[in-house]
PDB file of C-alpha atoms in Angstrom:
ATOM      1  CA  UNK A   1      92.324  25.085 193.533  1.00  0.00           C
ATOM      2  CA  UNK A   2      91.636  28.422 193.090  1.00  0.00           C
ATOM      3  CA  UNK A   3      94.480  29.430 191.674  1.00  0.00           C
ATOM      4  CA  UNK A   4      95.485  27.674 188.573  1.00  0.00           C
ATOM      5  CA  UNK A   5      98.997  28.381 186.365  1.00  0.00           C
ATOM      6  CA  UNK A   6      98.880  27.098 182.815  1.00  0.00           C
ATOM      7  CA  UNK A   7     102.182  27.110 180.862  1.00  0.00           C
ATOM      8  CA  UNK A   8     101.834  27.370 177.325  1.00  0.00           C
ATOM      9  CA  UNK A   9     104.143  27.143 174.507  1.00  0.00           C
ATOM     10  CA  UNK A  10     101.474  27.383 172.173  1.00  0.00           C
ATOM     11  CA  UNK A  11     101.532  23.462 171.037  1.00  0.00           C
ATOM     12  CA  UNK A  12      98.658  21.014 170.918  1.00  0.00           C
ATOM     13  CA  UNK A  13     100.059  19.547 174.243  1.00  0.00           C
ATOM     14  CA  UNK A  14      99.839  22.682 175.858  1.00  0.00           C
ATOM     15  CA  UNK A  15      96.542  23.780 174.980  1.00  0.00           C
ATOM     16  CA  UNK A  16      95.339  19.885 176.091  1.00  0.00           C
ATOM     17  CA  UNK A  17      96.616  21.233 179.515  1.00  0.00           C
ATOM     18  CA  UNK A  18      94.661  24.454 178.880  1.00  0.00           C
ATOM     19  CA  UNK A  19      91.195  22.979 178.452  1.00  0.00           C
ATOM     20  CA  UNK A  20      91.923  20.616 181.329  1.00  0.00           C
ATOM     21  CA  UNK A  21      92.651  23.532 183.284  1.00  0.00           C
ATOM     22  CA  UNK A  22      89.428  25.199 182.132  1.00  0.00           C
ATOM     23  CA  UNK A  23      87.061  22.972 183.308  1.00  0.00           C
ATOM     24  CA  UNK A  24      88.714  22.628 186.945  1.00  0.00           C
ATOM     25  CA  UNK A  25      88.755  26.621 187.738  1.00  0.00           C
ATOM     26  CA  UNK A  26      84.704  26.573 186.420  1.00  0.00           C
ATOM     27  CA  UNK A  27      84.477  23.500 188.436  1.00  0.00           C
ATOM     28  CA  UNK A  28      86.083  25.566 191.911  1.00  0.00           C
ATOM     29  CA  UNK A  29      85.217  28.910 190.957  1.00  0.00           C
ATOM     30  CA  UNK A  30      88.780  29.787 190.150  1.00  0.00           C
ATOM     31  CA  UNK A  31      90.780  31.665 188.344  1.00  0.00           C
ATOM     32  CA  UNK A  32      93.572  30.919 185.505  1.00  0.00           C
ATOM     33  CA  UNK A  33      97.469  32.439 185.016  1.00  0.00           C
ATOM     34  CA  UNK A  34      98.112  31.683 181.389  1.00  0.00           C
ATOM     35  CA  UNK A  35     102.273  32.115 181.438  1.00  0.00           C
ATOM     36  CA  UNK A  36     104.359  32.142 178.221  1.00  0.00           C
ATOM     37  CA  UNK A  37     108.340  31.895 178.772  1.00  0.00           C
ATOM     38  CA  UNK A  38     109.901  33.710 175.836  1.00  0.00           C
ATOM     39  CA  UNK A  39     113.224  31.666 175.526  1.00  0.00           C
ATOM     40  CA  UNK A  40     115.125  33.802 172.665  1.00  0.00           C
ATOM     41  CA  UNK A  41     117.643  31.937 170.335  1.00  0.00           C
ATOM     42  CA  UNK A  42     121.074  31.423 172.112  1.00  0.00           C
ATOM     43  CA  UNK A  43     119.502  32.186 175.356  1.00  0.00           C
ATOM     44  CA  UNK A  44     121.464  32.118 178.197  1.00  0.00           C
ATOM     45  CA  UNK A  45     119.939  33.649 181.557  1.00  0.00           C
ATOM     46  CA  UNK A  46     118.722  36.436 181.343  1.00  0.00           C
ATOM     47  CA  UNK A  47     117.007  37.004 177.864  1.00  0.00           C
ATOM     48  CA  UNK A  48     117.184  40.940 178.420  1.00  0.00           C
ATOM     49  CA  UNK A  49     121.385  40.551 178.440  1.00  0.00           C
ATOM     50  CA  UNK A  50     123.741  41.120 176.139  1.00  0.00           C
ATOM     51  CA  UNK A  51     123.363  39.200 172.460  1.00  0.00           C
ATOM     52  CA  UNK A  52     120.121  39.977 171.680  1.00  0.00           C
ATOM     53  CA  UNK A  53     119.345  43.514 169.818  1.00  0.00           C
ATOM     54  CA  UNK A  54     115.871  45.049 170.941  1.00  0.00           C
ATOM     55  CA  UNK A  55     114.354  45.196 167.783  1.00  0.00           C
ATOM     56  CA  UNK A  56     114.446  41.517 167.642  1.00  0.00           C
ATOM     57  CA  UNK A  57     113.427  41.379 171.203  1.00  0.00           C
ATOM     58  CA  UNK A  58     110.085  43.341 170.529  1.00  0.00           C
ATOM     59  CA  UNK A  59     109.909  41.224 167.634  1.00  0.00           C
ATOM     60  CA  UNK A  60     109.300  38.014 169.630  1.00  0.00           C
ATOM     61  CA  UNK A  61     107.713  39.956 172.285  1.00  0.00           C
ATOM     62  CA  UNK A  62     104.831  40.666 169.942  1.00  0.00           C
ATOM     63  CA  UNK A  63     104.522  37.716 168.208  1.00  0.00           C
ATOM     64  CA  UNK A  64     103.777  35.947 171.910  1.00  0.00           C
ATOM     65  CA  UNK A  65     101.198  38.595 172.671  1.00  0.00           C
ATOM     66  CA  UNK A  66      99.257  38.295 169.522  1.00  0.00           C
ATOM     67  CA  UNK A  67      99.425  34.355 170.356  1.00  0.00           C
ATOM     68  CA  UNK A  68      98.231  35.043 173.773  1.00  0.00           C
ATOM     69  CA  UNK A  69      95.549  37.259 172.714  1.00  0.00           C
ATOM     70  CA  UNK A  70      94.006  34.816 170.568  1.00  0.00           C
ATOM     71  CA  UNK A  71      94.272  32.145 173.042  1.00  0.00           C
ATOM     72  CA  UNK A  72      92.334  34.080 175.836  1.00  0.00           C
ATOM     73  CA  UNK A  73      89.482  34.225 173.146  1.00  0.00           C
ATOM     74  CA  UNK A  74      89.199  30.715 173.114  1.00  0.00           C
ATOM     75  CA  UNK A  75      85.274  29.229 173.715  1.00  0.00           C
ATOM     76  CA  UNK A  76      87.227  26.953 176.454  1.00  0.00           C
ATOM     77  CA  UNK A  77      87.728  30.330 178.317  1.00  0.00           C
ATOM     78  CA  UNK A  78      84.575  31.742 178.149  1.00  0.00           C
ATOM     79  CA  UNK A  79      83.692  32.879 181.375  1.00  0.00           C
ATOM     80  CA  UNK A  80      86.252  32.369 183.580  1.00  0.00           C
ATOM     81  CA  UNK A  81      88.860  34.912 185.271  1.00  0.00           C
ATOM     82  CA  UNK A  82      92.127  34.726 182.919  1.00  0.00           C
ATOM     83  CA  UNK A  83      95.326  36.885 183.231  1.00  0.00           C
ATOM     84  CA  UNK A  84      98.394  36.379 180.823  1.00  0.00           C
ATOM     85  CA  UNK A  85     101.781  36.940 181.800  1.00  0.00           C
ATOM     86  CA  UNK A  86     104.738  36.728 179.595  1.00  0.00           C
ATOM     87  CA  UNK A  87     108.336  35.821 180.506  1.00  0.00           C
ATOM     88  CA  UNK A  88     111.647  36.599 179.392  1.00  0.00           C
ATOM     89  CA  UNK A  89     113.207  33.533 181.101  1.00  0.00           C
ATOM     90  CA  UNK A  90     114.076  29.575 181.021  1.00  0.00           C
ATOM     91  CA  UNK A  91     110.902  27.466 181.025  1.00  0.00           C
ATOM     92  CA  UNK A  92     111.537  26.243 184.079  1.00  0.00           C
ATOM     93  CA  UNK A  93     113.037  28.953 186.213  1.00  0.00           C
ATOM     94  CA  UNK A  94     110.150  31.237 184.890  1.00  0.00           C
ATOM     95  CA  UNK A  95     107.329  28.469 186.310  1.00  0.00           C
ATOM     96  CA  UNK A  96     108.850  28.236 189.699  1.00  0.00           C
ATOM     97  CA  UNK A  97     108.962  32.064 189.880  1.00  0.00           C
ATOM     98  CA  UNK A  98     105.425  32.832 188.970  1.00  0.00           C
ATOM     99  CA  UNK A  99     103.862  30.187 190.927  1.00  0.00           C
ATOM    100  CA  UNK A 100     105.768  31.133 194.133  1.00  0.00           C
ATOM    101  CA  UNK A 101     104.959  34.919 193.353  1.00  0.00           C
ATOM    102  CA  UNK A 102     101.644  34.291 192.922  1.00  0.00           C
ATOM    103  CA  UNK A 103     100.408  31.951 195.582  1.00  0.00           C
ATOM    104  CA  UNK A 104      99.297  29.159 193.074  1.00  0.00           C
ATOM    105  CA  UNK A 105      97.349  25.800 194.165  1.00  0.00           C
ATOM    106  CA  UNK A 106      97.839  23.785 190.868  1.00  0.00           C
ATOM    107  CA  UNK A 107     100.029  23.721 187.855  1.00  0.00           C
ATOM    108  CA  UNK A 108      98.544  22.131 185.175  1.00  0.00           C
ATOM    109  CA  UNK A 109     100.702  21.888 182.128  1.00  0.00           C
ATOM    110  CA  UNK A 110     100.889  19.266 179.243  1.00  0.00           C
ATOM    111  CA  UNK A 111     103.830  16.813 178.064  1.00  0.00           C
ATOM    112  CA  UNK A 112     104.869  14.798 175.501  1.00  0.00           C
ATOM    113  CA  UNK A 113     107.282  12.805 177.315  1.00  0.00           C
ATOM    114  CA  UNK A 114     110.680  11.731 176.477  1.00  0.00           C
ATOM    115  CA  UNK A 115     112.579   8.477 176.125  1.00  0.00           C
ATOM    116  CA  UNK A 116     116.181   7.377 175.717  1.00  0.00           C
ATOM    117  CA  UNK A 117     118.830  10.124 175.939  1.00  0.00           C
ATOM    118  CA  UNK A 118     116.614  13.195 176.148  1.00  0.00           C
ATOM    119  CA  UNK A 119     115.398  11.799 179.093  1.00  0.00           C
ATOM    120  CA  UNK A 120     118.712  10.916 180.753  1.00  0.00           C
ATOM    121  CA  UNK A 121     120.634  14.013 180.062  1.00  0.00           C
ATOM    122  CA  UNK A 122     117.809  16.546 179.198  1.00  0.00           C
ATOM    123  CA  UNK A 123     114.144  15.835 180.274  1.00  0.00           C
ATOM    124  CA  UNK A 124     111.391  17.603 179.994  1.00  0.00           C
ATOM    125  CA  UNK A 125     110.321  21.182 181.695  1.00  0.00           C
ATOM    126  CA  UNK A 126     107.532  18.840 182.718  1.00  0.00           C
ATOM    127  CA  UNK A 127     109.435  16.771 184.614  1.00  0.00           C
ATOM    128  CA  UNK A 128     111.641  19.073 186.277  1.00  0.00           C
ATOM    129  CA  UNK A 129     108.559  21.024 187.519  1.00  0.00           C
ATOM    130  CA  UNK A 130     107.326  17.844 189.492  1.00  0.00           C
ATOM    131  CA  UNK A 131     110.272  17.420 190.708  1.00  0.00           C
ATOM    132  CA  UNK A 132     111.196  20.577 192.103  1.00  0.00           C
ATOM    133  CA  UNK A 133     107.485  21.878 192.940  1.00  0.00           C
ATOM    134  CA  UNK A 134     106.463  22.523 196.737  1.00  0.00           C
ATOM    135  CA  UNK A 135     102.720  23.001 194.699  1.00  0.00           C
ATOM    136  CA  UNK A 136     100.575  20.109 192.990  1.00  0.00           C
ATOM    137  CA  UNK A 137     101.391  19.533 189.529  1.00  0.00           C
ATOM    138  CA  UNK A 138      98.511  17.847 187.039  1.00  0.00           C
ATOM    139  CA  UNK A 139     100.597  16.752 183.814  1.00  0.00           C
ATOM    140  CA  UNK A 140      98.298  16.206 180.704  1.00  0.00           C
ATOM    141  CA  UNK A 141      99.468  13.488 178.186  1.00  0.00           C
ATOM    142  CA  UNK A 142      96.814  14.206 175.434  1.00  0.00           C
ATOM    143  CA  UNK A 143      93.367  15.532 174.871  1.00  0.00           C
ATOM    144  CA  UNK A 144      90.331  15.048 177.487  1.00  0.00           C
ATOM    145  CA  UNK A 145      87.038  15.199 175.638  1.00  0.00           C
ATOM    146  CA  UNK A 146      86.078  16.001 179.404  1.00  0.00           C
ATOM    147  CA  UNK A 147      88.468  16.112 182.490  1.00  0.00           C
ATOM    148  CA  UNK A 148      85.848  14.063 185.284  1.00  0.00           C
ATOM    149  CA  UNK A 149      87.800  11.600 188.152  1.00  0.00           C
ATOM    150  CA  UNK A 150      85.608   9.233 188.668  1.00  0.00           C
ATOM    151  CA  UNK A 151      88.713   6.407 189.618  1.00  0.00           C
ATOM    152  CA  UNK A 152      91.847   7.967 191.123  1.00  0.00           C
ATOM    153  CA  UNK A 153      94.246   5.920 191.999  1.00  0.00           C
ATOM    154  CA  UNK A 154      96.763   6.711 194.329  1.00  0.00           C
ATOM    155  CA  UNK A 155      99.990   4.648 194.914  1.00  0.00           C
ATOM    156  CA  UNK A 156     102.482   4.645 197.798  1.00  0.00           C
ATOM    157  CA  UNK A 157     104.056   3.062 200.872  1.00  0.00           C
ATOM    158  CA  UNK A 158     101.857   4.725 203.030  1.00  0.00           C
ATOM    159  CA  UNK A 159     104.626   5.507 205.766  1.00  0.00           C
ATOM    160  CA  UNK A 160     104.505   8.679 207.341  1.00  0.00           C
ATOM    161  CA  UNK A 161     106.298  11.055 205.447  1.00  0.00           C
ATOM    162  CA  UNK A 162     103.383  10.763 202.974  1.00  0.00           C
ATOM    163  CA  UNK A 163     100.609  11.971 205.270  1.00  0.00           C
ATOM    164  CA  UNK A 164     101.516  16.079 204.720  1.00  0.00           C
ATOM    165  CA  UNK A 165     100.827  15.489 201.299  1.00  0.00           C
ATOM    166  CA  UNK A 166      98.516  13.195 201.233  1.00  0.00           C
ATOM    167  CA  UNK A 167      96.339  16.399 202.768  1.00  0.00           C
ATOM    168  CA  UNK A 168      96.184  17.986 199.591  1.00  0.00           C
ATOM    169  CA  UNK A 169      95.398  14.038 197.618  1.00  0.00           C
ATOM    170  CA  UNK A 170      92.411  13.719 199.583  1.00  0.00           C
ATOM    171  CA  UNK A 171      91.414  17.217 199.241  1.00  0.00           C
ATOM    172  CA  UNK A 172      91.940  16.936 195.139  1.00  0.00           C
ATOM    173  CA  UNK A 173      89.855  13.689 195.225  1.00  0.00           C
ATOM    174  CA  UNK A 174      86.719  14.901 197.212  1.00  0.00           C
ATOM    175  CA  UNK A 175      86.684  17.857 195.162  1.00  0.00           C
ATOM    176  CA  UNK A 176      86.084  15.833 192.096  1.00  0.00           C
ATOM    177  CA  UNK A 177      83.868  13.133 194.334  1.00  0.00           C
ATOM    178  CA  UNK A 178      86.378  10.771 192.649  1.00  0.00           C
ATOM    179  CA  UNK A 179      86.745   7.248 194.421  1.00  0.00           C
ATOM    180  CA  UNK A 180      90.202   6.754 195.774  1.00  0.00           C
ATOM    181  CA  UNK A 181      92.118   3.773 194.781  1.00  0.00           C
ATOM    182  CA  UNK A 182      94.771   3.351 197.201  1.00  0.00           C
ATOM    183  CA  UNK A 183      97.393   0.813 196.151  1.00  0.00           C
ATOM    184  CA  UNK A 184     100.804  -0.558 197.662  1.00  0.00           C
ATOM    185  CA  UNK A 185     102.739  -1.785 195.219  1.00  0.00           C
ATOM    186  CA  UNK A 186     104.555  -4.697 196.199  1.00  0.00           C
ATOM    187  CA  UNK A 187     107.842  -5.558 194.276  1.00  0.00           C
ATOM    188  CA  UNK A 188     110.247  -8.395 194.520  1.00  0.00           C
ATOM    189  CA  UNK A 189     112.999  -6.159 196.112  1.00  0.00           C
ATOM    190  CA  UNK A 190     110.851  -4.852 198.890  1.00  0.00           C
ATOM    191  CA  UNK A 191     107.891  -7.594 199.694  1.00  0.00           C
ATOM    192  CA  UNK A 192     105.273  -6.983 202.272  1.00  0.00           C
ATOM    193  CA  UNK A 193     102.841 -10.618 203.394  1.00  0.00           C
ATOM    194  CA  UNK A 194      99.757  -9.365 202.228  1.00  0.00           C
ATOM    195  CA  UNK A 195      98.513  -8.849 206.171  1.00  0.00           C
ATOM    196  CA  UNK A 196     100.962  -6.972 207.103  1.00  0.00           C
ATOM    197  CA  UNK A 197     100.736  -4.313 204.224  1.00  0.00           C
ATOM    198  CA  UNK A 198      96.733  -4.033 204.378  1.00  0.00           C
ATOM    199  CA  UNK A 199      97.321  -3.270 208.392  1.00  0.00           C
ATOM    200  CA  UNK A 200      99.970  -0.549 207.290  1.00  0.00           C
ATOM    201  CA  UNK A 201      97.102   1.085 205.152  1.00  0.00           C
ATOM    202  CA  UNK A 202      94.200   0.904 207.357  1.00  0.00           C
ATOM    203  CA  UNK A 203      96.218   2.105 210.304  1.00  0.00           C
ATOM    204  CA  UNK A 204      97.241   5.112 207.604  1.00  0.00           C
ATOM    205  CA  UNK A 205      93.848   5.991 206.319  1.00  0.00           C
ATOM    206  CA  UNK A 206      92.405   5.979 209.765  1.00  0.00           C
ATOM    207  CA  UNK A 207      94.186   9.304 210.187  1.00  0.00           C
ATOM    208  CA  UNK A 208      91.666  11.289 207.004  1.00  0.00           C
ATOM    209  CA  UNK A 209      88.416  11.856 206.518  1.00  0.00           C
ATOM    210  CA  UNK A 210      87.661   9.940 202.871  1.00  0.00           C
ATOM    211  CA  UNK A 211      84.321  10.536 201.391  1.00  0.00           C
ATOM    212  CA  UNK A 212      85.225   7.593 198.841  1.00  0.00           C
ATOM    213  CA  UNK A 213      87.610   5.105 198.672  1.00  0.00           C
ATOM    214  CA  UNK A 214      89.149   1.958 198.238  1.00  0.00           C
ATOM    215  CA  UNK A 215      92.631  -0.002 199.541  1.00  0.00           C
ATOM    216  CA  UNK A 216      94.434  -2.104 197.112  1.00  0.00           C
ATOM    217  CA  UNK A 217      98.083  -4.561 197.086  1.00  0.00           C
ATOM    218  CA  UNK A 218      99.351  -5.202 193.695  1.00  0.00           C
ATOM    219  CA  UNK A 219     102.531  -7.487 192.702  1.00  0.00           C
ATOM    220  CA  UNK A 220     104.613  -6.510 190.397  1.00  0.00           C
ATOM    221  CA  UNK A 221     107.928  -6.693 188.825  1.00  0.00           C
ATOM    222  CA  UNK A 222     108.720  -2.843 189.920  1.00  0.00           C
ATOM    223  CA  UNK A 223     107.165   0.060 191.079  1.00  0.00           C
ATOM    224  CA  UNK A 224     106.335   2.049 188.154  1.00  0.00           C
ATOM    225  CA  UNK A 225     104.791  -1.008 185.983  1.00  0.00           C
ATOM    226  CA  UNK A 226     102.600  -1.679 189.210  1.00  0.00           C
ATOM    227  CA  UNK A 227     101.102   1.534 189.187  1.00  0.00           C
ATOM    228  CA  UNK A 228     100.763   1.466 185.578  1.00  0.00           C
ATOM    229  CA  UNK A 229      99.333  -1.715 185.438  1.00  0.00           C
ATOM    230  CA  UNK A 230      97.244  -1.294 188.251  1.00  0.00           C
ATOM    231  CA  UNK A 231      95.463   1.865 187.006  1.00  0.00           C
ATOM    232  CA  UNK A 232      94.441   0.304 183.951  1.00  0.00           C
ATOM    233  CA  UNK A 233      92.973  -2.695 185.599  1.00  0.00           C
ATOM    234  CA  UNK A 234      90.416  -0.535 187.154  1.00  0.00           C
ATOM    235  CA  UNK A 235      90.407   2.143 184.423  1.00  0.00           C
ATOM    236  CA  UNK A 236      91.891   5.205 186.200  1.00  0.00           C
ATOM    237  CA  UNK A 237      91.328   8.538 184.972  1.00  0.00           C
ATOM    238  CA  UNK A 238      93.994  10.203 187.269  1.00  0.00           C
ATOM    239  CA  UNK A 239      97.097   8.615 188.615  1.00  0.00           C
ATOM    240  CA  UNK A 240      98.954  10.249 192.093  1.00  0.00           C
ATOM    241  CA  UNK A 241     102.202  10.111 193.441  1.00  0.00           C
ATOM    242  CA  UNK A 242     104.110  11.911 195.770  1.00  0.00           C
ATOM    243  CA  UNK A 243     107.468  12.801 195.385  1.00  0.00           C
ATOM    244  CA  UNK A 244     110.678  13.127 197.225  1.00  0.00           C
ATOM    245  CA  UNK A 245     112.243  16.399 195.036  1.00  0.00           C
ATOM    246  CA  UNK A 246     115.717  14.242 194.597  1.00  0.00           C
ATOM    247  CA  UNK A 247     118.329  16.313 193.162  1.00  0.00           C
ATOM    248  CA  UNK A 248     122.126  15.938 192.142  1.00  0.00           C
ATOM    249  CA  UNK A 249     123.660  12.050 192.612  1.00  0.00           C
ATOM    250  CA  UNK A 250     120.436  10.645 194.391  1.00  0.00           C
ATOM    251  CA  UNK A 251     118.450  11.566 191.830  1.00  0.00           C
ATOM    252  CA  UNK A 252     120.993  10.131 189.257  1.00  0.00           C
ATOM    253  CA  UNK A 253     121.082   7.268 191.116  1.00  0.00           C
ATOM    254  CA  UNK A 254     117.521   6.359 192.414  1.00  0.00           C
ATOM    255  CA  UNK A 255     115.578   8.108 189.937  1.00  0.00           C
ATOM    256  CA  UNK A 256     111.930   9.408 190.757  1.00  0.00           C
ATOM    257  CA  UNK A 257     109.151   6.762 189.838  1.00  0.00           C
ATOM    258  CA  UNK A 258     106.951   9.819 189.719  1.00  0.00           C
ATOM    259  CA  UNK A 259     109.276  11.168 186.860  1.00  0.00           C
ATOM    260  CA  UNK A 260     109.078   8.274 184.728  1.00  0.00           C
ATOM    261  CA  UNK A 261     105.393   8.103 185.348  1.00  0.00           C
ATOM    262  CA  UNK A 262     105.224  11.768 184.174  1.00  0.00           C
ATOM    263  CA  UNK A 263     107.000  10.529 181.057  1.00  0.00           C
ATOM    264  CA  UNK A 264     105.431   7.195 180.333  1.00  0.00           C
ATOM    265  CA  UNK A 265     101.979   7.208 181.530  1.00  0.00           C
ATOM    266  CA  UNK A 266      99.470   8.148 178.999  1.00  0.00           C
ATOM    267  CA  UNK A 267      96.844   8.618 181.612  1.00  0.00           C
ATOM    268  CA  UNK A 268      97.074  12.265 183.334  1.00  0.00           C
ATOM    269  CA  UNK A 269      99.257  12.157 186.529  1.00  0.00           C
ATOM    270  CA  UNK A 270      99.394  14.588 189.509  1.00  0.00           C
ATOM    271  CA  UNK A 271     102.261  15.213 191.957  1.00  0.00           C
ATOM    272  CA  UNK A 272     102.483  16.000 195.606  1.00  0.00           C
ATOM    273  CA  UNK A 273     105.588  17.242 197.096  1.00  0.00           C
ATOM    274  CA  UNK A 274     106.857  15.044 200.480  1.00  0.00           C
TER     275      UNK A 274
END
C-alpha cells in the first residue's frame, strides 16, 4: 500500500476518505495521489470539447486548484508525500485512468450511499469503482476518529476463485495486525451442514500464511444481512468482499452483494477483484 489514490470532490465524505487515507500511507511509508475530476455543467466526454468557452473553463480550473491547495495544507497531511492531479473527465472514467497510469495499490474514497432509484438506474461513482476495479478499493461511510483494524471480517464461499484475491486480504490484514474473521454465510437458498462448510474453510485457509485469525458460519436470511449482521456481532471495524466485476444483464440480474454492502454498510468496506 504504497501507493494510495484519494478522490475528492471536496465534501465531508470525501475528506473522511482523506484522513483515512492519511493514516494508512504514514502507517506503510507511502505516498498519496489526491485526484479531483472537474465534471463541467452539460458535460459530455470530453470536458475540453465543444460547449464549453475557455474562459469558463479556466474559471473552474482555478477554483479546483485553490481547493486543492488548501487541502494539501491540511494538519492530516503533514508529513507525508502528496501530489494533486486534476481531471477534466467523468468521475469514474478519470479514477480508472489514473490508477492504471499510475500503478496504484489502494483507492480509498468516501460514499454516501444511495437507495431506491438512484441506486437502480444511477449509483454511485463509489460503487462503480468496486465494481470495475482490478485494484483494492477501501470505501469510507463517515468519519474515523482513528482508522485501526483490530476485527476484520471477511465473508465468502471460500471456493477457489477467491484464493488470487484473497492474496492481497491477507496481506491488508497482517499489515494492520488485524484478526481475521472469516465467515460463510449460510442462506436458505444455498445451505451447507455445518461440517461440511467448516471442512471447506480449513481445507481453504490451509493454503496462507495467517498471523491472526478466526473461521466463522453464520445463518441468515441472505447474504448481505449475514455479513452485516455478523460484523456487528463481533464489532468489525473493516468488512471484505471480493467481487466478481458483473456488468450488463448479469449484473442487472444478480446484483453484486459487495455493491449493496458499499451502499448500506455504515462500517468501512474494502473490495478485492476475483
Amino acid at each position: 500500500m504504497k501507493k494510495i489514490l484519494v478522490p475528492t470532490d471536496f465534501s465531508d465524505h470525501a475528506y473522511y476518505a482523506l484522513k483515512v487515507a492519511a493514516e494508512i500511507a504514514r502507517k506503510n511509508n507511502g505516498e498519496i495521489i489526491l485526484l479531483h475530476m472537474l465534471e463541467l455543467p452539460g458535460q459530455a466526454g470530453d470536458a475540453i470539447g465543444v460547449g464549453h468557452e475557455l474562459p469558463e473553463i479556466m474559471l473552474f480550473k482555478n477554483a479546483a486548484i485553490n481547493k486543492l491547495e488548501d487541502l494539501m495544507e491540511d494538519e492530516c497531511l503533514e508529513g507525508l508525500k502528496v501530489s494533486e492531479v486534476i481531471q477534466f473527465e467523468l468521475a469514474f472514467d478519470g479514477i480508472m485512468k489514473i490508477s492504471e497510469k499510475n500503478d496504484i495499490d489502494l483507492i480509498v474514497m468516501g460514499s454516501h450511499g444511495a437507495s431506491g432509484f438512484k441506486e437502480m438506474f444511477i449509483g454511485s461513482n463509489a460503487e462503480k469503482v468496486v465494481r470495475n476495479s482490478n485494484i483494492p478499493v477501501l470505501i469510507i461511510k463517515k468519519e474515523q476518529s482513528t482508522f485501526n483494524v483490530e476485527r476484520f471480517v471477511f465473508a465468502a464461499d471460500f471456493s477457489d476463485e477467491v484464493k488470487k484475491p484473497f492474496e492481497k486480504v491477507v496481506e491488508f490484514a497482517n499489515k494492520f495486525d488485524a484478526e481475521l474473521h472469516l465467515v460463510m454465510i449460510n442462506t436458505p437458498s444455498n445451505f451447507k451442514p455445518t461440517h461440511v462448510a467448516q471442512e471447506i474453510m480449513d481445507h481453504f485457509v490451509s493454503k496462507f500464511t495467517i498471523n491472526k485469525f478466526s473461521t466463522h458460519i453464520y445463518n441468515d436470511v441472505n447474504v448481505e444481512s449475514g455479513v452485516l449482521n455478523f460484523a456487528n456481532h463481533v464489532n468489525a471495524d473493516l468488512i471484505g468482499m471480493s467481487t466478481h466485476g458483473r456488468k450488463g444483464l448479469a449484473h442487472f440480474f444478480n446484483g453484486s452483494i459487495s455493491e449493496d454492502l458499499v451502499n448500506h454498510s455504515v462500517r468501512p468496506v474494502v473490495t478485492f477483484k476475483i
